[in-house]
mmCIF file of C-alpha atoms and ligand atoms in Angstrom:
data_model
loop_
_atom_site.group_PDB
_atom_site.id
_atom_site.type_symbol
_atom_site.label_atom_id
_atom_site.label_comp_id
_atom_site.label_asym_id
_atom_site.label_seq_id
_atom_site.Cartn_x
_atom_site.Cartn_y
_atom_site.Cartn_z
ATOM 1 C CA UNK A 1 24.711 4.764 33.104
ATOM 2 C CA UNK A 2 24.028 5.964 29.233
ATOM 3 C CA UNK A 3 20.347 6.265 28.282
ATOM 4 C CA UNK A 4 21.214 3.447 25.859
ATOM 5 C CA UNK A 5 23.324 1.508 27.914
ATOM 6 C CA UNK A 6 20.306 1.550 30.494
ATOM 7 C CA UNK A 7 17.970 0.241 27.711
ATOM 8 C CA UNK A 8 20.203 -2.254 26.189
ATOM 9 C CA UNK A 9 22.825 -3.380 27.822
ATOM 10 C CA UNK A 10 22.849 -7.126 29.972
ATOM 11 C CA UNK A 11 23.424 -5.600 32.934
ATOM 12 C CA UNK A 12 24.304 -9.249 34.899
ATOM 13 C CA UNK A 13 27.338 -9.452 32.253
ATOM 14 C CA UNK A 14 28.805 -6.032 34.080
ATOM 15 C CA UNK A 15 31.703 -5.157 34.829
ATOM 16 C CA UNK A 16 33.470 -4.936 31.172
ATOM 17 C CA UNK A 17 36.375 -7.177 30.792
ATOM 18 C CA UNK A 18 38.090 -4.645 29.002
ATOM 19 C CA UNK A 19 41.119 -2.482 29.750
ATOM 20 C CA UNK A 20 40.750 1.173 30.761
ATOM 21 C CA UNK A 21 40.910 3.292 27.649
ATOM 22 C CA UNK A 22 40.245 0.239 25.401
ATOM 23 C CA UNK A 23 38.689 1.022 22.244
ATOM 24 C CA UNK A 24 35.908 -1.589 22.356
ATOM 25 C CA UNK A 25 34.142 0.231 24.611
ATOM 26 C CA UNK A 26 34.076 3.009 21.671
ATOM 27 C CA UNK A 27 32.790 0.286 19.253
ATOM 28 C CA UNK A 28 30.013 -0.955 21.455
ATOM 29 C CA UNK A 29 28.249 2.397 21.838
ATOM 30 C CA UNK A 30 28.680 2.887 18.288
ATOM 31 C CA UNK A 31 26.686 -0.322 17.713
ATOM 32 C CA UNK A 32 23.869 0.672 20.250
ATOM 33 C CA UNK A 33 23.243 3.883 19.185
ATOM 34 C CA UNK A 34 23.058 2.051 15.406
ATOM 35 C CA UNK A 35 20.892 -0.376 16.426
ATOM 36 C CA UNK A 36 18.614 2.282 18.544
ATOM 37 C CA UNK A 37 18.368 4.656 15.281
ATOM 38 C CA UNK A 38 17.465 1.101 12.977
ATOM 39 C CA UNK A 39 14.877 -0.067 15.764
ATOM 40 C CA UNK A 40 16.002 -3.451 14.922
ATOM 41 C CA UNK A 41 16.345 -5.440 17.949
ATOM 42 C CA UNK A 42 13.443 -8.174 17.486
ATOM 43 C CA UNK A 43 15.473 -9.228 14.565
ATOM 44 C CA UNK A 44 19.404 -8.926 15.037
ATOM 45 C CA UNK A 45 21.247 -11.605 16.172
ATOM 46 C CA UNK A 46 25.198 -10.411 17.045
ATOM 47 C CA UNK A 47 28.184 -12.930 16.908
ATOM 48 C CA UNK A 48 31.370 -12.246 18.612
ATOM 49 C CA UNK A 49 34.984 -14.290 17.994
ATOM 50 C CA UNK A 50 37.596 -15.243 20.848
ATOM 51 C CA UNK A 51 39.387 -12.210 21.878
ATOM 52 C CA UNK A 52 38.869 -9.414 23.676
ATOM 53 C CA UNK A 53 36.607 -7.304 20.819
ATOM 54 C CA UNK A 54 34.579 -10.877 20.599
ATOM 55 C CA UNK A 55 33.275 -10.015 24.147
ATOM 56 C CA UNK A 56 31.045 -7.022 22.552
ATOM 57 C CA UNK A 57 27.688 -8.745 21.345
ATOM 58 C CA UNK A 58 28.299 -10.721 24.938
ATOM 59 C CA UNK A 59 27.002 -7.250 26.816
ATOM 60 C CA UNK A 60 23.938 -6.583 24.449
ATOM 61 C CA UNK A 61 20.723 -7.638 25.533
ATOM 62 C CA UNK A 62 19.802 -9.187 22.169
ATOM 63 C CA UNK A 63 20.018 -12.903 20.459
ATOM 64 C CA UNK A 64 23.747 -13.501 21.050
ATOM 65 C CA UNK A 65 26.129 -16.155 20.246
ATOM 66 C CA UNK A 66 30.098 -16.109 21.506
ATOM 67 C CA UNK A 67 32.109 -18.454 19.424
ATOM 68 C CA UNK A 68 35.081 -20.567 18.320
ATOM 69 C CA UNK A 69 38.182 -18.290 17.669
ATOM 70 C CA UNK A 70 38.326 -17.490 13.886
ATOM 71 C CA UNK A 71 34.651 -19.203 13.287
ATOM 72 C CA UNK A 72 32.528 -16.243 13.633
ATOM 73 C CA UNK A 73 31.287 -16.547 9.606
ATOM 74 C CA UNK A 74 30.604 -19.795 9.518
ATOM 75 C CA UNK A 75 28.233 -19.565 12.381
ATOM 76 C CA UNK A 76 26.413 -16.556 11.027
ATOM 77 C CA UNK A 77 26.212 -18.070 7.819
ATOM 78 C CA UNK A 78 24.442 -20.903 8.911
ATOM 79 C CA UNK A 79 22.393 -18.084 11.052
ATOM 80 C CA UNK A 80 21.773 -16.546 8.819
ATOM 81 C CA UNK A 81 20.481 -19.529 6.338
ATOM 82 C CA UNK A 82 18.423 -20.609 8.620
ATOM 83 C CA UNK A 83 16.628 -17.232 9.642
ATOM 84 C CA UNK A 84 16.486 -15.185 6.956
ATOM 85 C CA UNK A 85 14.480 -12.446 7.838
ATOM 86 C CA UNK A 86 17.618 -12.248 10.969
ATOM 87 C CA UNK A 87 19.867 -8.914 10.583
ATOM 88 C CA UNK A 88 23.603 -10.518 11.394
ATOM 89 C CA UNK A 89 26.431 -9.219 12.681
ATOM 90 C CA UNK A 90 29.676 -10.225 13.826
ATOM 91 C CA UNK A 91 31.898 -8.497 15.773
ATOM 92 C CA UNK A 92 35.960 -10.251 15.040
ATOM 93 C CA UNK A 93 39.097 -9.659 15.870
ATOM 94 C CA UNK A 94 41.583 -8.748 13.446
ATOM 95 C CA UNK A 95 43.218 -11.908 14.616
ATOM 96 C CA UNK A 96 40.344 -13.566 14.298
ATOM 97 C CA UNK A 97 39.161 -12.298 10.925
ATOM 98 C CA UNK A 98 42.105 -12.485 9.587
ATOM 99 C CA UNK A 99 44.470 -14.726 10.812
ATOM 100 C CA UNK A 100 43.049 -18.337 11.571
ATOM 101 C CA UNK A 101 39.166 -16.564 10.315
ATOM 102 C CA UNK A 102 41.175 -16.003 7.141
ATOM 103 C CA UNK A 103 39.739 -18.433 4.651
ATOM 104 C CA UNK A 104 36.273 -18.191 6.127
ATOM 105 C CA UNK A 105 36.083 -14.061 5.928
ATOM 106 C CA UNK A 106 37.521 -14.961 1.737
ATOM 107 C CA UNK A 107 34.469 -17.335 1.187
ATOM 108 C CA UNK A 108 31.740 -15.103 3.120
ATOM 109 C CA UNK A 109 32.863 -12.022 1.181
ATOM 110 C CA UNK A 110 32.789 -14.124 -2.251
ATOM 111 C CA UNK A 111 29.396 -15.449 -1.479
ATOM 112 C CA UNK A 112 28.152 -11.807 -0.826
ATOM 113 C CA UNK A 113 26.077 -13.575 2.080
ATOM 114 C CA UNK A 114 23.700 -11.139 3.700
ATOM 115 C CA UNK A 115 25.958 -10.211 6.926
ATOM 116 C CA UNK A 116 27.821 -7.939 8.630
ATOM 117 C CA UNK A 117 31.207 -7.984 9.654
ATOM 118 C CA UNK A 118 33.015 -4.991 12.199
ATOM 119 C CA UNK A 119 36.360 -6.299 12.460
ATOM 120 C CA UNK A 120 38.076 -4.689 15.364
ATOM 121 C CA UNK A 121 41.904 -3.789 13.973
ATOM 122 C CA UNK A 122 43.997 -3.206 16.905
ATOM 123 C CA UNK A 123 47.105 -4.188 15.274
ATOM 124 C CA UNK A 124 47.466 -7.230 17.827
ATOM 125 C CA UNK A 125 46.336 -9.950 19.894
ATOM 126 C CA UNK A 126 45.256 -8.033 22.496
ATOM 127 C CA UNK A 127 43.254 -10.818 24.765
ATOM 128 C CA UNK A 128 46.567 -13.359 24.536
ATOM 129 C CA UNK A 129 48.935 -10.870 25.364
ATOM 130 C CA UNK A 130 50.226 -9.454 22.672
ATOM 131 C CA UNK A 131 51.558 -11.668 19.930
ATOM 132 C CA UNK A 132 51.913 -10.359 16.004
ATOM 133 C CA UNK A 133 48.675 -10.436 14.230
ATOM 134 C CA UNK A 134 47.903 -10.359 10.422
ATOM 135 C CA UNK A 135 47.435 -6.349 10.552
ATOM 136 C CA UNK A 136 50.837 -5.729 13.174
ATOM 137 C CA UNK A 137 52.698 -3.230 10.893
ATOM 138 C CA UNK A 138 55.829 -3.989 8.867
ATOM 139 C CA UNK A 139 58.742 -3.752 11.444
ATOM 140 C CA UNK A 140 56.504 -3.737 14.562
ATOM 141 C CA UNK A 141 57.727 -4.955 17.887
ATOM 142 C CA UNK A 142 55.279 -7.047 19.323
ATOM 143 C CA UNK A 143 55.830 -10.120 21.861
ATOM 144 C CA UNK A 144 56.765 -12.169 19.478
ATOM 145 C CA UNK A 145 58.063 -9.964 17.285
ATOM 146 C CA UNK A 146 60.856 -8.898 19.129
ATOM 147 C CA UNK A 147 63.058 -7.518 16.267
ATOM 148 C CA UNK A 148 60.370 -5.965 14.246
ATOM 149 C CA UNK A 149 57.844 -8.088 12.499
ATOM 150 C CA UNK A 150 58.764 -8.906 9.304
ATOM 151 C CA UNK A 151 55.885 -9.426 7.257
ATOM 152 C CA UNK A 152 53.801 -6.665 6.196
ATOM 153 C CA UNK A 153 50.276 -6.423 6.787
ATOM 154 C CA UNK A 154 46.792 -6.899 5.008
ATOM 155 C CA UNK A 155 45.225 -4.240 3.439
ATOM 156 C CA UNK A 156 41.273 -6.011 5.236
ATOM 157 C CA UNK A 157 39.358 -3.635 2.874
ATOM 158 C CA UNK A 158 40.780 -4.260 -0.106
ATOM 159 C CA UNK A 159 40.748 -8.017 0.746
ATOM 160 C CA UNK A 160 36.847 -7.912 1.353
ATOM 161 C CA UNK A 161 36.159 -5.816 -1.826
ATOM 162 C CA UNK A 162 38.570 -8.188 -4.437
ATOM 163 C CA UNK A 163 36.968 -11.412 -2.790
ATOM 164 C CA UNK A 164 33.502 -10.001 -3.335
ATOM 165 C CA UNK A 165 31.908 -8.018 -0.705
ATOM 166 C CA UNK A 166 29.546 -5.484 -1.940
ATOM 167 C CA UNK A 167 30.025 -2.826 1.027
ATOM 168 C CA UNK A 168 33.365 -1.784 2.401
ATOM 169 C CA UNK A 169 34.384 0.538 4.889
ATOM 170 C CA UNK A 170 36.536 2.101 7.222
ATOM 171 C CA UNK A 171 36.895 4.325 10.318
ATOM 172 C CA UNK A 172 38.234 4.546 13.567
ATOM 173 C CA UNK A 173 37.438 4.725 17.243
ATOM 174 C CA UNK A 174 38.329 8.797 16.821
ATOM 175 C CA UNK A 175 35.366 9.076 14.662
ATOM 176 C CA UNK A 176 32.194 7.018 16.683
ATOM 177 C CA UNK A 177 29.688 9.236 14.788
ATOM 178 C CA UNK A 178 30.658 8.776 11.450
ATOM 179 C CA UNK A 179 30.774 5.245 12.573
ATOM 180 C CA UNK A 180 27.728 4.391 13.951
ATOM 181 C CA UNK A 181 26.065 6.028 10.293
ATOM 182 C CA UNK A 182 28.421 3.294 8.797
ATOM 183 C CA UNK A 183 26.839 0.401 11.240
ATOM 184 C CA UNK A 184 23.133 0.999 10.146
ATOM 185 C CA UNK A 185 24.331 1.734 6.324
ATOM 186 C CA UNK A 186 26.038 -1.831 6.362
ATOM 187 C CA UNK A 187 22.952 -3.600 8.054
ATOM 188 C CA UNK A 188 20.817 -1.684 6.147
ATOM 189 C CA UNK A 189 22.225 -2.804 3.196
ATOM 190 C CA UNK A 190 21.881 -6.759 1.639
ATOM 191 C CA UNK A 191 24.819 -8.458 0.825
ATOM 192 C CA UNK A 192 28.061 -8.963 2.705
ATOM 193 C CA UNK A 193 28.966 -5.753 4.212
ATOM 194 C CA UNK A 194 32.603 -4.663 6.178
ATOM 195 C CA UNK A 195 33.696 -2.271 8.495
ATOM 196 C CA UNK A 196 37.326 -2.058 9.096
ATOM 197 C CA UNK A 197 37.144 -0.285 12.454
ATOM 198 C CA UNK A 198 40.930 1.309 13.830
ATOM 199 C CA UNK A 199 40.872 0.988 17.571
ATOM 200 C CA UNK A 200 43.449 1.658 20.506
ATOM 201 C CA UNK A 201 44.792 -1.327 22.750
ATOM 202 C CA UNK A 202 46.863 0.899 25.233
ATOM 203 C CA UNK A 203 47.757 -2.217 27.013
ATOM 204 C CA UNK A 204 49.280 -4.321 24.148
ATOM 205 C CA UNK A 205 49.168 -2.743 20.731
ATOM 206 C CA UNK A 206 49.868 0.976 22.461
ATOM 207 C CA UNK A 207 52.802 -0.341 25.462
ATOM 208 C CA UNK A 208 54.450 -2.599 22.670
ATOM 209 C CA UNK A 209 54.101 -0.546 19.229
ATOM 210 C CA UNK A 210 54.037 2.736 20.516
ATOM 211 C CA UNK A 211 55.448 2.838 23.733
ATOM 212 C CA UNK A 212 52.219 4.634 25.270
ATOM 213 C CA UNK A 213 49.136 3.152 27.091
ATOM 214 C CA UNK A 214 47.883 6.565 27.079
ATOM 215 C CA UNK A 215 44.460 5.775 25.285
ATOM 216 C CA UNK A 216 43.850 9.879 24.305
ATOM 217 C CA UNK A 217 47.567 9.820 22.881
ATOM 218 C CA UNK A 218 46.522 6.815 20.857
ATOM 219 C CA UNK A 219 43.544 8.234 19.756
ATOM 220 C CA UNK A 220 45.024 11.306 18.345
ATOM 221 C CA UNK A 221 47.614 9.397 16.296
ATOM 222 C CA UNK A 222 44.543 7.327 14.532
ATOM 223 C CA UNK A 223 42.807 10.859 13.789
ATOM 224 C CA UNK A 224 46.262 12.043 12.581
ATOM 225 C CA UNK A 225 46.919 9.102 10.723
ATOM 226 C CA UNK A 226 43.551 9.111 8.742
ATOM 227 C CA UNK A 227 41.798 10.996 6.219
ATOM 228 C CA UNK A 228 38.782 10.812 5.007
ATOM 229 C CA UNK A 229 37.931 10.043 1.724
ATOM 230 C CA UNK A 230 35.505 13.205 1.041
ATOM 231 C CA UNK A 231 38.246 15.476 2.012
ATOM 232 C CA UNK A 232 41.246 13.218 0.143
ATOM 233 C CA UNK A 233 39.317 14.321 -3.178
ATOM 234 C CA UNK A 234 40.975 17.705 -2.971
ATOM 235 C CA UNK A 235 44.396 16.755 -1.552
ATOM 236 C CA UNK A 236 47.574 15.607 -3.735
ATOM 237 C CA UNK A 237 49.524 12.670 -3.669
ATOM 238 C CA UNK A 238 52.206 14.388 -1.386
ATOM 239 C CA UNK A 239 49.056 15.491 1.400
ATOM 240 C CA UNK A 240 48.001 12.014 1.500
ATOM 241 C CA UNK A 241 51.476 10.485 2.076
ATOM 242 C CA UNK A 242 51.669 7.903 5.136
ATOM 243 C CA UNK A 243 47.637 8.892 5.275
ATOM 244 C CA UNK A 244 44.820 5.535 5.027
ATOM 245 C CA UNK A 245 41.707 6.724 3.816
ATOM 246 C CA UNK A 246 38.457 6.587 6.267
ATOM 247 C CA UNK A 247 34.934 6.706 4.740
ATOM 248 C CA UNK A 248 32.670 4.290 2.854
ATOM 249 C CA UNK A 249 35.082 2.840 0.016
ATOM 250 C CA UNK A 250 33.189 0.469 -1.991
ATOM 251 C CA UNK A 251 29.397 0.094 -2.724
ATOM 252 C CA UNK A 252 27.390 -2.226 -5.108
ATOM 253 C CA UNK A 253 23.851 -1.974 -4.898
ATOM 254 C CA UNK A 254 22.980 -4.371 -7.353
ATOM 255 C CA UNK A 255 25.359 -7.604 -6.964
ATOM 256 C CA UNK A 256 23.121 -10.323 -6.313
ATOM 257 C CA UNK A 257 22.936 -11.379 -2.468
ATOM 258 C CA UNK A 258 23.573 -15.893 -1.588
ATOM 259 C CA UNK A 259 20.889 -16.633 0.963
ATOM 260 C CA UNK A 260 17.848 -14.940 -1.870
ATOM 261 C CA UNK A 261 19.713 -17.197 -4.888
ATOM 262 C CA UNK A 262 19.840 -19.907 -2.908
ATOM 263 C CA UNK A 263 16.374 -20.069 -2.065
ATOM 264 C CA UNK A 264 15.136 -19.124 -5.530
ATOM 265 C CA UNK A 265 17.418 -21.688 -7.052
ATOM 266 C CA UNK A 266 16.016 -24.221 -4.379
ATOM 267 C CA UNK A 267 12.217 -23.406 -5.089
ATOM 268 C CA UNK A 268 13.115 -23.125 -8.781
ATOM 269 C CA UNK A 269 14.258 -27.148 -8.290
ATOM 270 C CA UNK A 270 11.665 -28.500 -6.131
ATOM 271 C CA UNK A 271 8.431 -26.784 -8.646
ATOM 272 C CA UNK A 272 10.184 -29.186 -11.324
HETATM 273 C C1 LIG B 301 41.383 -22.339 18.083
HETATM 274 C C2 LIG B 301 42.013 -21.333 19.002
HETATM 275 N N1 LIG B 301 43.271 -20.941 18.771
HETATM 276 C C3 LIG B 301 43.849 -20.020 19.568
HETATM 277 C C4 LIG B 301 43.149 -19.495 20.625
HETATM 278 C C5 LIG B 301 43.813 -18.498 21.534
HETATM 279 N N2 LIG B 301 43.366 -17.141 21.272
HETATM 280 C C6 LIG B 301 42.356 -16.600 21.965
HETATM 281 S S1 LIG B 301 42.050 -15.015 21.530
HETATM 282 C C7 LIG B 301 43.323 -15.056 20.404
HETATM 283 C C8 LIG B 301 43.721 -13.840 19.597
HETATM 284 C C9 LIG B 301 42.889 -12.649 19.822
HETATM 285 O O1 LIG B 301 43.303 -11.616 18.960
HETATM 286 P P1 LIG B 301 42.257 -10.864 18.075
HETATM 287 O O2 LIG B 301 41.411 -11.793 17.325
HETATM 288 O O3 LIG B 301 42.985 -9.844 17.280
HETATM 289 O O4 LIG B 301 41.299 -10.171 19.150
HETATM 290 P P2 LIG B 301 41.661 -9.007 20.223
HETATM 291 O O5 LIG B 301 41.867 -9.707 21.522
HETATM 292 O O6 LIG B 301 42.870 -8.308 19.731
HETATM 293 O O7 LIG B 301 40.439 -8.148 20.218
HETATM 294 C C10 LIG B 301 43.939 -16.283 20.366
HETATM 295 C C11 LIG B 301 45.073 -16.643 19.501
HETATM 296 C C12 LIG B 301 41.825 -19.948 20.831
HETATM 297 N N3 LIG B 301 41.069 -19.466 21.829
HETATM 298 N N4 LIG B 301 41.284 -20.860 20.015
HETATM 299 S S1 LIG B 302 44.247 -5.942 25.890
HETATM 300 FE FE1 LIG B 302 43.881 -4.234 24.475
HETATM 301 S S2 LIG B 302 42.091 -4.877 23.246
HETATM 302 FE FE2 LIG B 302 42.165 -6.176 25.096
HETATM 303 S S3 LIG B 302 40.834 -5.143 26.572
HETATM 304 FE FE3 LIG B 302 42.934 -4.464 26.969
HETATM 305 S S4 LIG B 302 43.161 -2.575 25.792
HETATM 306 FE FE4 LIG B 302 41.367 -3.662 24.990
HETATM 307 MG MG1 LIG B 303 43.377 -7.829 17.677
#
């Protein structure tokens, strides 16, 4: 096993329920390595959704909690209100997030609430089998999108920056380095923080939208398909056609954070 799977991971929960070649496995080193190089583990508490990215806090030998399908913010924002000195992060489903998670993700990104969201975007349901999700593309064939789905998806990023997150990013599983940096930035940083992480589901997203389960083929096509937004600087409009833009997007340092008001505004009351 990895050094820091040795160290970290719940070895009872073994074997992963994931697919060969599934990107979560990508994510979940990622994570480790973050919270290795942040040294944080006394005071992180993880949070996974329903699905099958929802199973990655599950294997982490740290305060855990595995929850409702689409109810991962509320229960990190009451985490997160009662512990405030926790680091939180919650590992969703772009399903989840999204899709029946929807209103919640809105409200914890307009609150700027101290936590971290890594919302796995595998452009499906993966764990039910396949069924359209929120981020399916416009035209994609999916289970129950037989004829090409015909609504287009969210942009997640520029949701989470227009409803009032102050950190916003984006990579893939083709990039884990650049990725893991990204992890620790977000925790490190106070406020409501989101990763947009692209992964490959060669059993659902890659059989159904792409007509591959080969998880290296898959991979390739999110490198190809990206560009980071360092290098985009110097490309024109032409370059960057059909290309989504990888990198940290969106940063505010100074937007104030809701669990520091809240208390302040509370003390504030009670000294009257
Ligand atoms: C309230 C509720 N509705 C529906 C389900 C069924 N369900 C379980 S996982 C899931 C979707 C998972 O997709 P996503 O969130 O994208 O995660 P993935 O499996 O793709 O990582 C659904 C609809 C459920 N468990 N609970
Ligand atoms: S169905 Fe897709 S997302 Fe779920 S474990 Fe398999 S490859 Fe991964
Ligand atoms: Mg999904």
């Amino acid at each position: 096993m990895h050094p820091l799977g040795e160290k970290y991971i719940r070895k009872g929960t073994l074997p992963y329920l994931w697919c060969p070649g599934c990107g979560n496995g990508i994510v979940l080193h990622a994570t480790l390595s973050a919270l290795d190089e942040l040294n944080i583990m006394d005071r992180i508490a993880l949070v996974g959704g329903i699905g099958c990215s929802g199973w990655i806090p599950t294997y982490i030998n740290a305060d855990t909690m595995h929850v409702l399908h689409g109810r991962t913010i509320p229960f990190a924002t009451g985490l997160k209100m009662s512990d405030r000195d926790r680091k939180v992060v919650v590992f969703s489903g772009d399903g989840d997030c999204l899709g029946i998670g929807g209103n919640h993700f809105i409200h914890g990104a307009r609150r700027n609430i101290d936590i971290t969201v890594v919302m796995i975007h595998n452009q499906i349901y993966g764990m039910t089998g396949g069924q359209v999700a929120p981020t399916t593309p416009y035209n994609g064939k999916t289970k129950t999108s037989p004829y090409g789905n015909n609504e287009p998806p969210f942009d997640a990023c520029e949701l989470a920056r227009v409803a009032g997150a102050s950190f916003v990013a984006r990579w893939t599983t083709a990039h884990p380095r650049q990725l893991s940096k990204t992890i620790q930035e977000a925790i490190s940083h106070e406020g409501f923080s989101f990763i947009e992480v692209l992964t490959q589901c060669p059993t659902q997203a890659g059989r159904v939208l792409y007509g591959t389960a080969n998880a290296a083929k898959l991979l390739d096509m999110l490198k190809e398909s990206t560009i980071s937004i360092t290098a985009a600087k110097n490309k024109s409009a032409e370059e960057l056609q059909g290309k989504l833009l990888v990198g940290k997007l969106y940063h505010d340092e100074c937007k104030p954070e809701f669990t520091s008001c809240y208390y302040r505004r509370n003390n504030a009351i009670s000294s009257l």
